[in-house]
PDB file of C-alpha atoms in Angstrom:
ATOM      1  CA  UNK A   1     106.661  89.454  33.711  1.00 46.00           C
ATOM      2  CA  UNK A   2     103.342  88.132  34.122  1.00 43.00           C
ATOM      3  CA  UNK A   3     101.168  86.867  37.397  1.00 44.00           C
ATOM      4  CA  UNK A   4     101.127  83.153  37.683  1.00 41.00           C
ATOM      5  CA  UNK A   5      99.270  81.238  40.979  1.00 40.00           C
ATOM      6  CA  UNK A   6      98.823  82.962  43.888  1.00 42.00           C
ATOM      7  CA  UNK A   7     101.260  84.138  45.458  1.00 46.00           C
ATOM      8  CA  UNK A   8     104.200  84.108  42.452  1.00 48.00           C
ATOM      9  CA  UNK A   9     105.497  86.239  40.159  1.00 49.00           C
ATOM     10  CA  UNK A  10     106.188  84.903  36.919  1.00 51.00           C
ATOM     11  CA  UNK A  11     109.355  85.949  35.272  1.00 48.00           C
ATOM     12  CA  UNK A  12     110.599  85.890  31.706  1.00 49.00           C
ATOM     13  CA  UNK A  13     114.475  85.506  31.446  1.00 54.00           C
ATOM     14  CA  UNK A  14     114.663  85.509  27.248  1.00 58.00           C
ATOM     15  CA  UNK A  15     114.461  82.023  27.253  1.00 54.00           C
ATOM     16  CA  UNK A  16     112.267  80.543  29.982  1.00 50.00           C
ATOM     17  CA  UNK A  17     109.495  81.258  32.531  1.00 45.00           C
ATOM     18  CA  UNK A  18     110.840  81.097  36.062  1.00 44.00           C
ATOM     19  CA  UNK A  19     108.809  81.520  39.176  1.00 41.00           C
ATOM     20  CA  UNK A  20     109.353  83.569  42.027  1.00 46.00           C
ATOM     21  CA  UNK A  21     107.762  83.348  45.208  1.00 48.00           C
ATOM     22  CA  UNK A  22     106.517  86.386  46.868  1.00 56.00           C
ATOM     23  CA  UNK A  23     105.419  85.512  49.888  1.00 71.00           C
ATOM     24  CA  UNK A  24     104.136  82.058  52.097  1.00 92.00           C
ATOM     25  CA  UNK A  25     102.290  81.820  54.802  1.00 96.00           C
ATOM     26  CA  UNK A  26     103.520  82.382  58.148  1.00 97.00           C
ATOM     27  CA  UNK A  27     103.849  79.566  60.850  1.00 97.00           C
ATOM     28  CA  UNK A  28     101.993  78.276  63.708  1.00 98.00           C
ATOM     29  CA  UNK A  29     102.237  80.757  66.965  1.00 98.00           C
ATOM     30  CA  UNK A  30     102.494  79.142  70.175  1.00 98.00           C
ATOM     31  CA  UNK A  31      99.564  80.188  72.421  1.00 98.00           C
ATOM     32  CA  UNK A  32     100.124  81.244  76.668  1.00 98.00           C
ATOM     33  CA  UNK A  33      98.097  80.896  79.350  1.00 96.00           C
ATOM     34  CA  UNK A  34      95.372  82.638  78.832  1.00 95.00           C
ATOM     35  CA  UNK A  35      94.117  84.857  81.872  1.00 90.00           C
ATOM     36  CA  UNK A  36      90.660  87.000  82.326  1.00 89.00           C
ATOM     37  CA  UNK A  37      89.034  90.134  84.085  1.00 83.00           C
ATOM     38  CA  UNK A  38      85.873  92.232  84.165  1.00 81.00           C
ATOM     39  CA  UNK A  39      84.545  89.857  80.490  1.00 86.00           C
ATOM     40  CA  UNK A  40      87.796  90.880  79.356  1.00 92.00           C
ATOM     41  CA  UNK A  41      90.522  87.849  78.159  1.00 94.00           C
ATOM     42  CA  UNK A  42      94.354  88.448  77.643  1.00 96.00           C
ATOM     43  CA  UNK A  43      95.739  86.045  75.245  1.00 98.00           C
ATOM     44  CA  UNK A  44      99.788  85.652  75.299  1.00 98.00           C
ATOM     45  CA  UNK A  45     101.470  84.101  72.178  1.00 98.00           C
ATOM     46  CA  UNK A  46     105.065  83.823  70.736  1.00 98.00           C
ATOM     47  CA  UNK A  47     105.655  84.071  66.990  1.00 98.00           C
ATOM     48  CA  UNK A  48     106.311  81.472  64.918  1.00 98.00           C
ATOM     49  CA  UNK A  49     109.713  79.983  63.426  1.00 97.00           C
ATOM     50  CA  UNK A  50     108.631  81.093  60.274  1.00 96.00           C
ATOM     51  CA  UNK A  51     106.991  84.499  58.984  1.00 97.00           C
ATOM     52  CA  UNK A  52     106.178  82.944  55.570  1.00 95.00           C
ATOM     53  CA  UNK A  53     108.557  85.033  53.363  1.00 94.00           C
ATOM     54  CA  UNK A  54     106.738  88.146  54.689  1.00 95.00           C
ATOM     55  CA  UNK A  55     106.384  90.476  57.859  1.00 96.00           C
ATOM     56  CA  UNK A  56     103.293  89.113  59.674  1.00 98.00           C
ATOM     57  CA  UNK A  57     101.060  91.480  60.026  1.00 98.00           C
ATOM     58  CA  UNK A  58      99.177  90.997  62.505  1.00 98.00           C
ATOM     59  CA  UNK A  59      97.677  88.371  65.070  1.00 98.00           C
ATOM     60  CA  UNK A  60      93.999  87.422  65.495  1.00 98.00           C
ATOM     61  CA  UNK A  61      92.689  85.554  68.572  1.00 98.00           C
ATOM     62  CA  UNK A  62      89.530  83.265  69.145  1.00 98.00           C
ATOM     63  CA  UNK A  63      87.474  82.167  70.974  1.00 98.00           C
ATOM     64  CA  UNK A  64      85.447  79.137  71.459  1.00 97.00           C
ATOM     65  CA  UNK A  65      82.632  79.124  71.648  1.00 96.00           C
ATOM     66  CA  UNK A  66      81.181  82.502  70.759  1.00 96.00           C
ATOM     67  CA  UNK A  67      84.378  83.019  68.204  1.00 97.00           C
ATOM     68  CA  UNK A  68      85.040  86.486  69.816  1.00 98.00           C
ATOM     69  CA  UNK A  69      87.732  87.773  68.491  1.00 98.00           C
ATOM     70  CA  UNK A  70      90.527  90.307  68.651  1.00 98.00           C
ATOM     71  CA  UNK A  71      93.544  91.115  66.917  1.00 98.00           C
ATOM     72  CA  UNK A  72      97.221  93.019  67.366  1.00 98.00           C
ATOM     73  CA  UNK A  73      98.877  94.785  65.096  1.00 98.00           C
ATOM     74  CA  UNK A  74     102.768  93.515  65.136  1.00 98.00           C
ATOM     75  CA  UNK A  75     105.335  91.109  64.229  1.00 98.00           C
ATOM     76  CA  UNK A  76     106.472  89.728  67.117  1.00 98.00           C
ATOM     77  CA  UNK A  77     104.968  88.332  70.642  1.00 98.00           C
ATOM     78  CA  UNK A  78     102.838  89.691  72.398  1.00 98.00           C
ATOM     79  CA  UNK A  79      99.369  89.465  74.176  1.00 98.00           C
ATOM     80  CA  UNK A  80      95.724  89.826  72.329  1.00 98.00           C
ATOM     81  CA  UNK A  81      92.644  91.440  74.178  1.00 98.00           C
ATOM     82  CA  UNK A  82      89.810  89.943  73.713  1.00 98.00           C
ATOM     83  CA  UNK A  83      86.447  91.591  75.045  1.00 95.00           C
ATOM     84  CA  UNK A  84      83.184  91.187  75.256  1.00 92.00           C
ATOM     85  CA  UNK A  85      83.013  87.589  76.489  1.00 92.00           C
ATOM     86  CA  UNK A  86      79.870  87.006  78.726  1.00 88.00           C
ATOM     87  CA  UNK A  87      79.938  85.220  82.185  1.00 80.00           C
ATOM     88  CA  UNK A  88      79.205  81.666  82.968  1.00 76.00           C
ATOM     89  CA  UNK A  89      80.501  79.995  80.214  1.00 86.00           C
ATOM     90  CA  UNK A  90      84.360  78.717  80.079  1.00 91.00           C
ATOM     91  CA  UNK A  91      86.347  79.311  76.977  1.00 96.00           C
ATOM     92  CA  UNK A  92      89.181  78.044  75.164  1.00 98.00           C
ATOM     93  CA  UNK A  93      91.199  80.455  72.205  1.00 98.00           C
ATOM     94  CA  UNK A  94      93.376  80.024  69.398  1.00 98.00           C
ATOM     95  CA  UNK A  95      95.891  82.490  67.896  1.00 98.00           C
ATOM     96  CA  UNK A  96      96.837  82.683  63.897  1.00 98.00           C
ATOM     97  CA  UNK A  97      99.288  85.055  62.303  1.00 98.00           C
ATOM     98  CA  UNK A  98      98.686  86.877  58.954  1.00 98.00           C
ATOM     99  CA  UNK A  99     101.286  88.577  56.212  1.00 97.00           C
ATOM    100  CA  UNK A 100     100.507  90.108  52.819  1.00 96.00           C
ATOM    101  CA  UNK A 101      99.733  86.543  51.625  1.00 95.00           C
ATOM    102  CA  UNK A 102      97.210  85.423  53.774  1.00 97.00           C
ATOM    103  CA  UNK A 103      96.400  83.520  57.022  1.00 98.00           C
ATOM    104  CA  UNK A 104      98.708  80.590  58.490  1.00 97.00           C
ATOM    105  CA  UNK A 105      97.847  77.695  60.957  1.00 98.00           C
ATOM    106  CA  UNK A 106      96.216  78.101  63.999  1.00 98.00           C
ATOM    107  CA  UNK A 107      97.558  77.243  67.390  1.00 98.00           C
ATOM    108  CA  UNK A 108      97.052  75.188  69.732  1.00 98.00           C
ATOM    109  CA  UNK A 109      94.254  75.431  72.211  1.00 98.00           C
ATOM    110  CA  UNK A 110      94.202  77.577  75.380  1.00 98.00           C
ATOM    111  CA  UNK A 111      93.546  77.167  79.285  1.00 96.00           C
ATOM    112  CA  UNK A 112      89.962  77.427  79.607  1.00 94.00           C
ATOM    113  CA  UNK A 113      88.812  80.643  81.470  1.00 91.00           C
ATOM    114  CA  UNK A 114      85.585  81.450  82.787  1.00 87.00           C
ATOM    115  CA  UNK A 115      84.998  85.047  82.301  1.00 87.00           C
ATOM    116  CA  UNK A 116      83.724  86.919  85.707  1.00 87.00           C
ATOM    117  CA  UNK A 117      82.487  90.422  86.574  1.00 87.00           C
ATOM    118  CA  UNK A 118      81.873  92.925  89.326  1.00 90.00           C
ATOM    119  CA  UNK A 119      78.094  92.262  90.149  1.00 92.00           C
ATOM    120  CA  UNK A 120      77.840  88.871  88.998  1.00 90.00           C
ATOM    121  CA  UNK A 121      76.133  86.624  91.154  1.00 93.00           C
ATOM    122  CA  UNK A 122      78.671  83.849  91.884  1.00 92.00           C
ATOM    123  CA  UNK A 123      80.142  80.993  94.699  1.00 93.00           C
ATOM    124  CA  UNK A 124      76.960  81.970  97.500  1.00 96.00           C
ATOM    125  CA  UNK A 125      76.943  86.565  96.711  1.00 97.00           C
ATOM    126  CA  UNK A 126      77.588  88.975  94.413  1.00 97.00           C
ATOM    127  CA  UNK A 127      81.211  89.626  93.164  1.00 95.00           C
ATOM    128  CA  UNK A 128      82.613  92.825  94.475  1.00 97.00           C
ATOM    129  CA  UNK A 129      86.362  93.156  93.786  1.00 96.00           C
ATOM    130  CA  UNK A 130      88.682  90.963  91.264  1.00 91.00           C
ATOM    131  CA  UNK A 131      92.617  91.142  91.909  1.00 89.00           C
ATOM    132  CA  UNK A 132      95.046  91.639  89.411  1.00 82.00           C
ATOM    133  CA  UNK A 133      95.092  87.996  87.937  1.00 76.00           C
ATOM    134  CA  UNK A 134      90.849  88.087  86.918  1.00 78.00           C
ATOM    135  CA  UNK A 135      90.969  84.730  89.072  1.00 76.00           C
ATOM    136  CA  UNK A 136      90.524  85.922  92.412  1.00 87.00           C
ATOM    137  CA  UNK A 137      88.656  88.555  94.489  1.00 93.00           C
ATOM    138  CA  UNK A 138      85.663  89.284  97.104  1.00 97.00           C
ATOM    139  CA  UNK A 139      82.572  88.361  97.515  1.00 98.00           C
ATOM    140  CA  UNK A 140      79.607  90.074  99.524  1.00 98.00           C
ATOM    141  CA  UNK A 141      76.664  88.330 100.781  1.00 98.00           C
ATOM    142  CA  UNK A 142      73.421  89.647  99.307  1.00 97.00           C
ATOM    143  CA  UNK A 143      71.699  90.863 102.434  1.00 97.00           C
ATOM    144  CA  UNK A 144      73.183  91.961 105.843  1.00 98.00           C
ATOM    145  CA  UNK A 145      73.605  89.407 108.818  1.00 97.00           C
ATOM    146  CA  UNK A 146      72.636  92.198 111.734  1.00 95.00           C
ATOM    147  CA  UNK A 147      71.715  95.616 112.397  1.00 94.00           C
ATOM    148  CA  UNK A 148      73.197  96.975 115.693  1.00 95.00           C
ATOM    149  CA  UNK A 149      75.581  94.762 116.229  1.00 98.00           C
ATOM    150  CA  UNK A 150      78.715  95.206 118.656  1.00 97.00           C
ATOM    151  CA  UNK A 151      81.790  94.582 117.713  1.00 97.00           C
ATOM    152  CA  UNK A 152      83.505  93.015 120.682  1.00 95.00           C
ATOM    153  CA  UNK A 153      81.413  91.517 124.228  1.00 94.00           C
ATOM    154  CA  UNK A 154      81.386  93.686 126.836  1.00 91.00           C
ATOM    155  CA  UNK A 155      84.498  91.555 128.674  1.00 89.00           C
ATOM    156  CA  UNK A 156      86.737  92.180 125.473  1.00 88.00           C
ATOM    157  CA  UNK A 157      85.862  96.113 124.172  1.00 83.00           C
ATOM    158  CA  UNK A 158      88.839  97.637 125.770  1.00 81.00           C
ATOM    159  CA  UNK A 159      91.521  94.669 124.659  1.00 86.00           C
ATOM    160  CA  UNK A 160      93.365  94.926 121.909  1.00 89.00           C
ATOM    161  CA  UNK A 161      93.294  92.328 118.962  1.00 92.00           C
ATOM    162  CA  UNK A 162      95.825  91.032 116.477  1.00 93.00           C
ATOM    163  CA  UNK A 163      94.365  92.947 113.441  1.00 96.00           C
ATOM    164  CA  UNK A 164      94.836  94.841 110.263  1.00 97.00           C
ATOM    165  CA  UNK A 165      93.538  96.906 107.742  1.00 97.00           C
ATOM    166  CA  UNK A 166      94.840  95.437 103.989  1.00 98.00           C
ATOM    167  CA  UNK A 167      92.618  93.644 101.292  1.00 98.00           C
ATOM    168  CA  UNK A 168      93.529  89.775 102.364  1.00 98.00           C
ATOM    169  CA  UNK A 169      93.660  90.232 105.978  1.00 98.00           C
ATOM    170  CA  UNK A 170      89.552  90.459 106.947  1.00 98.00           C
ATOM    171  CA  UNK A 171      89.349  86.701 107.496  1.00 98.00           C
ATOM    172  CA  UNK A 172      92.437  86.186 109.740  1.00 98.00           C
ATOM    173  CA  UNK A 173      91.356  89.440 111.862  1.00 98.00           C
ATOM    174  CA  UNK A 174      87.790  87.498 112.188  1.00 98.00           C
ATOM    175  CA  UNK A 175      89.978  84.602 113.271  1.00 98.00           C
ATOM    176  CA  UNK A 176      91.276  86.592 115.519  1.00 97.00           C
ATOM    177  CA  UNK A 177      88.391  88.336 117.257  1.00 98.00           C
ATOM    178  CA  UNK A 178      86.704  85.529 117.641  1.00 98.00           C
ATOM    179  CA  UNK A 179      89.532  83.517 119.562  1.00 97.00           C
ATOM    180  CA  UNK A 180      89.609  86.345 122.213  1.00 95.00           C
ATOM    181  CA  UNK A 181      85.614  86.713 122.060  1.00 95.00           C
ATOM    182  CA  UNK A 182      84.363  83.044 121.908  1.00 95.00           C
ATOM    183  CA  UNK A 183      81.045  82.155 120.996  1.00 90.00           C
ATOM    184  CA  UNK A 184      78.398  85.681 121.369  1.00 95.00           C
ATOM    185  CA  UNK A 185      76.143  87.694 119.322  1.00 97.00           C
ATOM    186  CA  UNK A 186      78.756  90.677 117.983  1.00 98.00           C
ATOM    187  CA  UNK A 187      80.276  91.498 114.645  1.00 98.00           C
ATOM    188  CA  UNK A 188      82.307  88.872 113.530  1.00 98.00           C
ATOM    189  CA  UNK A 189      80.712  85.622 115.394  1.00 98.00           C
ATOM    190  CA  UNK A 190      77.504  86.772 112.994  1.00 98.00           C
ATOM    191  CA  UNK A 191      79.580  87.015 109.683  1.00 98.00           C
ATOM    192  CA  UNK A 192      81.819  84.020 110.408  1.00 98.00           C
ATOM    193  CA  UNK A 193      78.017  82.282 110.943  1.00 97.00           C
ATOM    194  CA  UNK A 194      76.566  83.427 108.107  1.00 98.00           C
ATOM    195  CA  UNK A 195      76.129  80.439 105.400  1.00 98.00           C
ATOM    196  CA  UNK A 196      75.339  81.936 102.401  1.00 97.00           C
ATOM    197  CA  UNK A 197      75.578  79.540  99.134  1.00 96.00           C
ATOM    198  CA  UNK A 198      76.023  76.623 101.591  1.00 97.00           C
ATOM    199  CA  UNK A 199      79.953  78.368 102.430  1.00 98.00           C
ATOM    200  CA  UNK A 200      81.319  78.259 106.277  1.00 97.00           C
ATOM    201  CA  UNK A 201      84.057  80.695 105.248  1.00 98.00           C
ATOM    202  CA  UNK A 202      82.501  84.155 105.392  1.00 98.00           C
ATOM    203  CA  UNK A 203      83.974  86.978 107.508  1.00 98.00           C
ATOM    204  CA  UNK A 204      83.994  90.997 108.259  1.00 98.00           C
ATOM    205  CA  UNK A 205      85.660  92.818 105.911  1.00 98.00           C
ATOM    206  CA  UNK A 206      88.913  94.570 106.627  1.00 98.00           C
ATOM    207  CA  UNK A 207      89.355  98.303 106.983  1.00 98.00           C
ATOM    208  CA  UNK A 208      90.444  98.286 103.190  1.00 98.00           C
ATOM    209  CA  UNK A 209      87.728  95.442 102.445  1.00 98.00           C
ATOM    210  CA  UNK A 210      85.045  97.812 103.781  1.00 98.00           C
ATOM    211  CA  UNK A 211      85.987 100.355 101.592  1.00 97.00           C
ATOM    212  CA  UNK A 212      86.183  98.306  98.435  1.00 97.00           C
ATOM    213  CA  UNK A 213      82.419  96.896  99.353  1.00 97.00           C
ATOM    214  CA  UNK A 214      81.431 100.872  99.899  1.00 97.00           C
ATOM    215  CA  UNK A 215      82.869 101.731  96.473  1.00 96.00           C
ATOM    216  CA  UNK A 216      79.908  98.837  94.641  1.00 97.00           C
ATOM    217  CA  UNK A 217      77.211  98.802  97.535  1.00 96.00           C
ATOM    218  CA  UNK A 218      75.206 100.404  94.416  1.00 95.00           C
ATOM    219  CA  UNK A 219      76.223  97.241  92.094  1.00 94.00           C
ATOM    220  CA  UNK A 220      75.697  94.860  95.584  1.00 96.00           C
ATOM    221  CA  UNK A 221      72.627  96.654  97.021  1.00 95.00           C
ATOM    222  CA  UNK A 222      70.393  96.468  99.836  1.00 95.00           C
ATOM    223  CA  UNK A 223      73.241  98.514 102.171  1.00 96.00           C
ATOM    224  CA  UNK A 224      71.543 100.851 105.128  1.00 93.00           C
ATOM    225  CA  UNK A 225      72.023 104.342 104.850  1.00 93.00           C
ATOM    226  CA  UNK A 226      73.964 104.267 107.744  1.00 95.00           C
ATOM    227  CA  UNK A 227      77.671 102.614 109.409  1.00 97.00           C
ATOM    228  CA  UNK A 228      78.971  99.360 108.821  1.00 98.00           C
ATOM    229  CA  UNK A 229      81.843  97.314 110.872  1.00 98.00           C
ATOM    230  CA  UNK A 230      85.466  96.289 109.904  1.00 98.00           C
ATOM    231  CA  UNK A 231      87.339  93.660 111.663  1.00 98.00           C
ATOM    232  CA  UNK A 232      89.928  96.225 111.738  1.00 98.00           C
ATOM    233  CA  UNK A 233      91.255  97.710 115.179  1.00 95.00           C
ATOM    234  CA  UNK A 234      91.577 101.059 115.100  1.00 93.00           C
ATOM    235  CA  UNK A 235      94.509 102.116 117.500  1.00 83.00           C
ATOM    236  CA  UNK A 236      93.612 105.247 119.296  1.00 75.00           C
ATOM    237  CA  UNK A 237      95.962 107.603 121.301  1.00 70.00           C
ATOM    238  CA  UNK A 238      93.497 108.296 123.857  1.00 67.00           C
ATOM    239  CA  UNK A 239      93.915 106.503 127.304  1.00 54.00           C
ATOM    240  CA  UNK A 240      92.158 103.067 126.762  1.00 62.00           C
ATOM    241  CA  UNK A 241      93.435 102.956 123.102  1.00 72.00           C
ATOM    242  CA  UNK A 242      91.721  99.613 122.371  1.00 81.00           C
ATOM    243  CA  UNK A 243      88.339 100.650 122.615  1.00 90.00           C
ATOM    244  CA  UNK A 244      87.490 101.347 119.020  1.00 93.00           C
ATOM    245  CA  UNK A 245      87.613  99.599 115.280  1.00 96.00           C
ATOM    246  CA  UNK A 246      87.134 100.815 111.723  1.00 97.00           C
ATOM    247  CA  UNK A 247      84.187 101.771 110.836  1.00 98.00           C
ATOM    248  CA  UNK A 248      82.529 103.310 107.114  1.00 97.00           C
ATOM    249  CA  UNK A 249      79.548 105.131 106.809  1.00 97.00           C
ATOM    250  CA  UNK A 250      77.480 104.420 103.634  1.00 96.00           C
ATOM    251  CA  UNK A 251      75.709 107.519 103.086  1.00 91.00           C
ATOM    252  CA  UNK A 252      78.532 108.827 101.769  1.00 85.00           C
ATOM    253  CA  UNK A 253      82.365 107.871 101.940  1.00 82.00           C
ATOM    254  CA  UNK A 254      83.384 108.215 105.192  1.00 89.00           C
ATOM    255  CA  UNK A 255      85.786 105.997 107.363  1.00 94.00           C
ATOM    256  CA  UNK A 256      86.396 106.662 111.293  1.00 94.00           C
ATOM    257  CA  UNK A 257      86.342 104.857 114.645  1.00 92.00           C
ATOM    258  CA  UNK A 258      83.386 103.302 116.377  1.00 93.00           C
ATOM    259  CA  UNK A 259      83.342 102.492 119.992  1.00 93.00           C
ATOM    260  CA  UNK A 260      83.427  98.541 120.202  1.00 95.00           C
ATOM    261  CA  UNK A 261      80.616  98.759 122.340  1.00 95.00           C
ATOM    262  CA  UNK A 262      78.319 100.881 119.727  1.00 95.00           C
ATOM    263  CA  UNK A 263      75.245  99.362 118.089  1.00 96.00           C
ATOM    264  CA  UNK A 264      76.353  99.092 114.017  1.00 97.00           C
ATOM    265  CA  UNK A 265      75.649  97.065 110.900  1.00 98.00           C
ATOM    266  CA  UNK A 266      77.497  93.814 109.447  1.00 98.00           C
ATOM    267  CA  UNK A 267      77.793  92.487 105.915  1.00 98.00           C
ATOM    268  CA  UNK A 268      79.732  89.283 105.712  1.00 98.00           C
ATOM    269  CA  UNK A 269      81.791  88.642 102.495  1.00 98.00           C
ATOM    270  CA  UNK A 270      84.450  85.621 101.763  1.00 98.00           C
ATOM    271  CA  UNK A 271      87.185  85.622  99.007  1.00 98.00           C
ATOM    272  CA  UNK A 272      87.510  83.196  95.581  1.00 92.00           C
TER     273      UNK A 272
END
C-alpha cells in the first residue's frame, strides 16, 4: 500500500494501483432558530444527508460578527451553546460538521438575536428578569416614582380588587386598581404615570414581580432600605379582609401585608 492524495489509500492489487477512499467530507447541516439568554446563544441544527464516509465528529457554531464560537461533541442533532456574546449588537450564526477528514460546508444563516442581560440598561430601565425564551422579561425603572405612597384612596382601602400574585399579572392588577381608584396620588396611579424611556406602559409589580425586583435591587440600585408595594391584594381572614396588599421589605427578604392606607415606597417596572 502506499498514501496517495488526501484522503485515499493507495492499494497495490499485483497488477495495478487502485484507490480507496477513506473518508469525504460531511454535508451541509441545516441550522434552527436560534434563541438567546443572559449573553448566552443556543444554536439548534439537524445533521446532514451525508456524513462524508465518516462519523462526524463534532459540530462548531459561529457567529457573526465577533466569530464566537462553540462546538458539540456528537453525530447527530442537536443544539450548540455559544457564550460570551456581548449586548447591543444582533447576530447571525452558522453551523459546520467535521469527521476524521476535515470540515464540510457551512449552513445557512441564522435568525438574528440580540444578546440581553440582567442589569443591562435597555427599552427606558434596567433589565431585571428574562423568561425562559431569552426574548422576554422585566424591566425596572432606574429611580423610584414615590416614597410614602398609599396604596388605595381612602374611599377604596377596605374593597377588594381583582388581583394576583404571579410574574405576568402586575400590569392587569394596576389595570385593575386603578379602574376602582380613578385618577389620585397612590401606588399604582404613580407607576402607571411614570414615563420612563418615553413608555406609557409601566406598572406595580406583582407579589411575585416584587420579589424578583428584591432578588437584583443590588444589580438595579438606588432601592430604600425600607418596604416597597405590590399590586397584589393580600386576602386577610380578619374582619375587613380587604384592607391590606403585598408588601416586601428590602433590608432583607421579607414579604407580608401592609395596610392599604400605610405610607410605603413604589418602583414602577413594565415587561419586553
Amino acid at each position: 500500500s502506499n498514501c496517495g492524495t488526501s484522503g485515499q489509500l493507495q492499494v497495490f492489487d499485483g497488477t495495478t494501483w487502485a484507490s480507496l477512499i477513506r473518508g469525504g467530507l460531511p454535508g451541509t447541516p441545516t441550522i434552527g432558530t436560534v434563541t438567546s439568554r443572559n449573553g448566552v446563544a443556543s444554536v439548534p441544527f439537524t445533521a446532514p444527508v451525508s456524513d462524508g464516509g465518516a462519523a462526524i465528529l463534532f459540530y462548531t457554531a459561529t457567529s457573526f460578527p465577533g466569530g464566537y464560537t462553540g462546538t458539540l461533541n456528537q453525530a447527530g442533532s442537536g443544539t450548540i451553546t455559544v457564550s460570551g456574546l456581548p449586548a447591543g449588537e444582533g447576530y447571525i450564526f452558522t453551523v459546520t460538521a467535521s469527521n476524521e477528514t476535515g470540515t464540510g460546508p457551512a449552513s445557512g444563516v441564522s435568525n438574528t438575536v440580540w444578546p440581553i442581560t440582567l442589569g443591562q440598561s435597555y427599552l427606558g430601565g434596567i433589565i431585571f428578569y428574562i423568561d425562559e425564551t431569552g426574548n422576554h422579561g422585566l424591566i425596572a425603572a432606574t429611580a423610584d416614582q414615590g416614597m410614602e405612597i398609599i396604596w388605595a384612596l381612602p374611599t377604596y382601602n377596605d374593597q377588594n380588587v381583582e388581583t394576583f400574585t404571579e410574574i405576568g399579572t402586575g400590569s392587569t392588577n394596576t389595570d385593575h386598581i386603578i379602574a376602582q381608584n380613578g385618577e389620585g396620588i397612590y401606588a399604582a396611579s404613580l407607576a402607571r404615570s411614570y414615563r420612563g424611556g418615553g413608555y406609557s406602559d409601566w406598572f406595580l409589580p406583582s407579589k411575585d414581580e416584587l420579589n424578583l425586583l428584591y432578588d437584583q435591587k443590588n444589580v438595579i440600585g438606588g432601592f430604600e432600605n425600607g418596604y416597597y408595594w405590590s399590586s397584589s391584594e393580600y386576602k386577610s381572614i380578619y374582619a375587613n379582609q380587604f384592607d391590606f396588599a403585598w408588601v416586601q421589605y428590602f433590608g432583607y427578604y421579607l414579604q407580608e401585608y401592609g395596610y392599604k392606607s400605610s405610607p410605603i415606597n413604589i418602583r414602577a417596572i413594565r415587561a419586553f
